[in-house]
Amino acid sequence: CKRVGLTLIDPAGEGSARTYVNGSAAVDPDEPGGLPSFLTADEVRKLLKTENDLFVPSVEEFPGFLPLLSGNGSQTFVLFPIFHKEKLAGVIATGFGKGAEPAKEDRLRARQIADQVAVALANAALLEELANLNRGAMTALARAVDANSPWTAGHSERVTELSLRVGREMGLASTELDLL
């Protein structure tokens, strides 16, 4: 293929997404987290009905994100939806020259890659959930310690907030702030 893109749908947004495209022509240095894109409800419905892949003969069929991939001579596309918990989580899009279409074996490989991306997204969601559970456990423990005395009530939370403010002023990275 001439161009490959990964569009990840914001789970909280109504079709808002970020698209990551290979090739410097589509990369915006001011947008390191991908390019803003959007999928309409109709586009999402089409992708939800797709089992393996969807051949798209022109950019106009998915105007919310395919124009970002139309460089390098890409005019036709094959889309590989990515699902997480039976919801559309993203799309891998491969772009080809006019009238070109990938071989069956190439489509199968791309589908396998899309499935691996789905597994990676599921793992990332589990890690985020685990981190939230850890924060909740630490907060509960701090409140239990503070509850022993009216003199220390809220002390742990105040110290945490103050420490984080100092860390942010020092320019610490988010991983360092988590350790702090």
Short mmCIF file of C-alpha atoms in Angstrom, two decimals, residues 36-108:
data_model
loop_
_atom_site.label_atom_id
_atom_site.label_comp_id
_atom_site.label_asym_id
_atom_site.label_seq_id
_atom_site.Cartn_x
_atom_site.Cartn_y
_atom_site.Cartn_z
CA PRO A 36 -7.83 15.58 14.89
CA SER A 37 -10.44 13.69 12.89
CA PHE A 38 -14.11 12.73 13.12
CA LEU A 39 -16.34 9.80 12.22
CA THR A 40 -20.01 10.45 11.58
CA ALA A 41 -22.70 8.15 12.99
CA ASP A 42 -23.20 6.74 9.46
CA GLU A 43 -19.48 5.99 9.10
CA VAL A 44 -19.45 4.26 12.49
CA ARG A 45 -22.50 2.18 11.48
CA LYS A 46 -20.78 1.06 8.28
CA LEU A 47 -17.68 0.02 10.19
CA LEU A 48 -19.69 -1.78 12.88
CA LYS A 49 -21.30 -3.92 10.17
CA THR A 50 -17.87 -4.85 8.78
CA GLU A 51 -16.55 -8.24 9.87
CA ASN A 52 -13.06 -8.28 8.36
CA ASP A 53 -12.40 -5.35 6.06
CA LEU A 54 -14.18 -2.79 3.92
CA PHE A 55 -13.09 -1.69 0.44
CA VAL A 56 -13.66 2.05 -0.06
CA PRO A 57 -13.31 3.26 -3.66
CA SER A 58 -12.98 6.97 -2.78
CA VAL A 59 -12.16 9.41 0.01
CA GLU A 60 -15.67 10.90 -0.12
CA GLU A 61 -17.20 7.82 1.52
CA PHE A 62 -15.37 8.56 4.81
CA PRO A 63 -14.65 12.32 4.71
CA GLY A 64 -13.89 12.58 8.43
CA PHE A 65 -10.50 10.88 8.32
CA LEU A 66 -9.66 9.44 4.87
CA PRO A 67 -8.56 12.81 3.40
CA LEU A 68 -5.69 12.70 5.90
CA LEU A 69 -4.45 9.54 4.12
CA SER A 70 -5.01 10.64 0.54
CA GLY A 71 -1.38 11.69 -0.07
CA ASN A 72 1.24 9.58 -1.88
CA GLY A 73 -1.25 8.75 -4.63
CA SER A 74 -3.69 6.92 -2.35
CA GLN A 75 -7.14 7.04 -3.90
CA THR A 76 -8.78 3.78 -2.84
CA PHE A 77 -8.72 2.32 0.65
CA VAL A 78 -9.27 -0.85 2.61
CA LEU A 79 -10.46 -0.26 6.17
CA PHE A 80 -9.92 -2.68 9.03
CA PRO A 81 -12.13 -1.83 12.02
CA ILE A 82 -10.76 -2.35 15.52
CA PHE A 83 -13.22 -3.40 18.23
CA HIS A 84 -12.95 -3.25 22.01
CA LYS A 85 -15.81 -4.60 24.15
CA GLU A 86 -17.99 -4.82 21.02
CA LYS A 87 -17.56 -1.09 20.39
CA LEU A 88 -15.64 0.51 17.55
CA ALA A 89 -12.32 1.61 19.05
CA GLY A 90 -10.50 2.56 15.85
CA VAL A 91 -9.71 1.82 12.24
CA ILE A 92 -6.59 0.85 10.35
CA ALA A 93 -6.78 2.30 6.85
CA THR A 94 -4.53 1.25 3.98
CA GLY A 95 -4.38 3.45 0.90
CA PHE A 96 -3.74 2.31 -2.67
CA GLY A 97 -3.43 3.86 -6.10
CA LYS A 98 -6.48 4.28 -8.33
CA GLY A 99 -8.12 0.93 -9.03
CA ALA A 100 -5.59 -1.03 -6.97
CA GLU A 101 -6.70 -3.51 -4.34
CA PRO A 102 -4.55 -5.68 -2.04
CA ALA A 103 -4.22 -9.43 -2.41
CA LYS A 104 -6.28 -11.66 -0.14
CA GLU A 105 -3.16 -12.68 1.82
CA ASP A 106 -2.23 -9.02 2.44
CA ARG A 107 -5.77 -8.30 3.66
CA LEU A 108 -5.53 -11.26 6.03
#
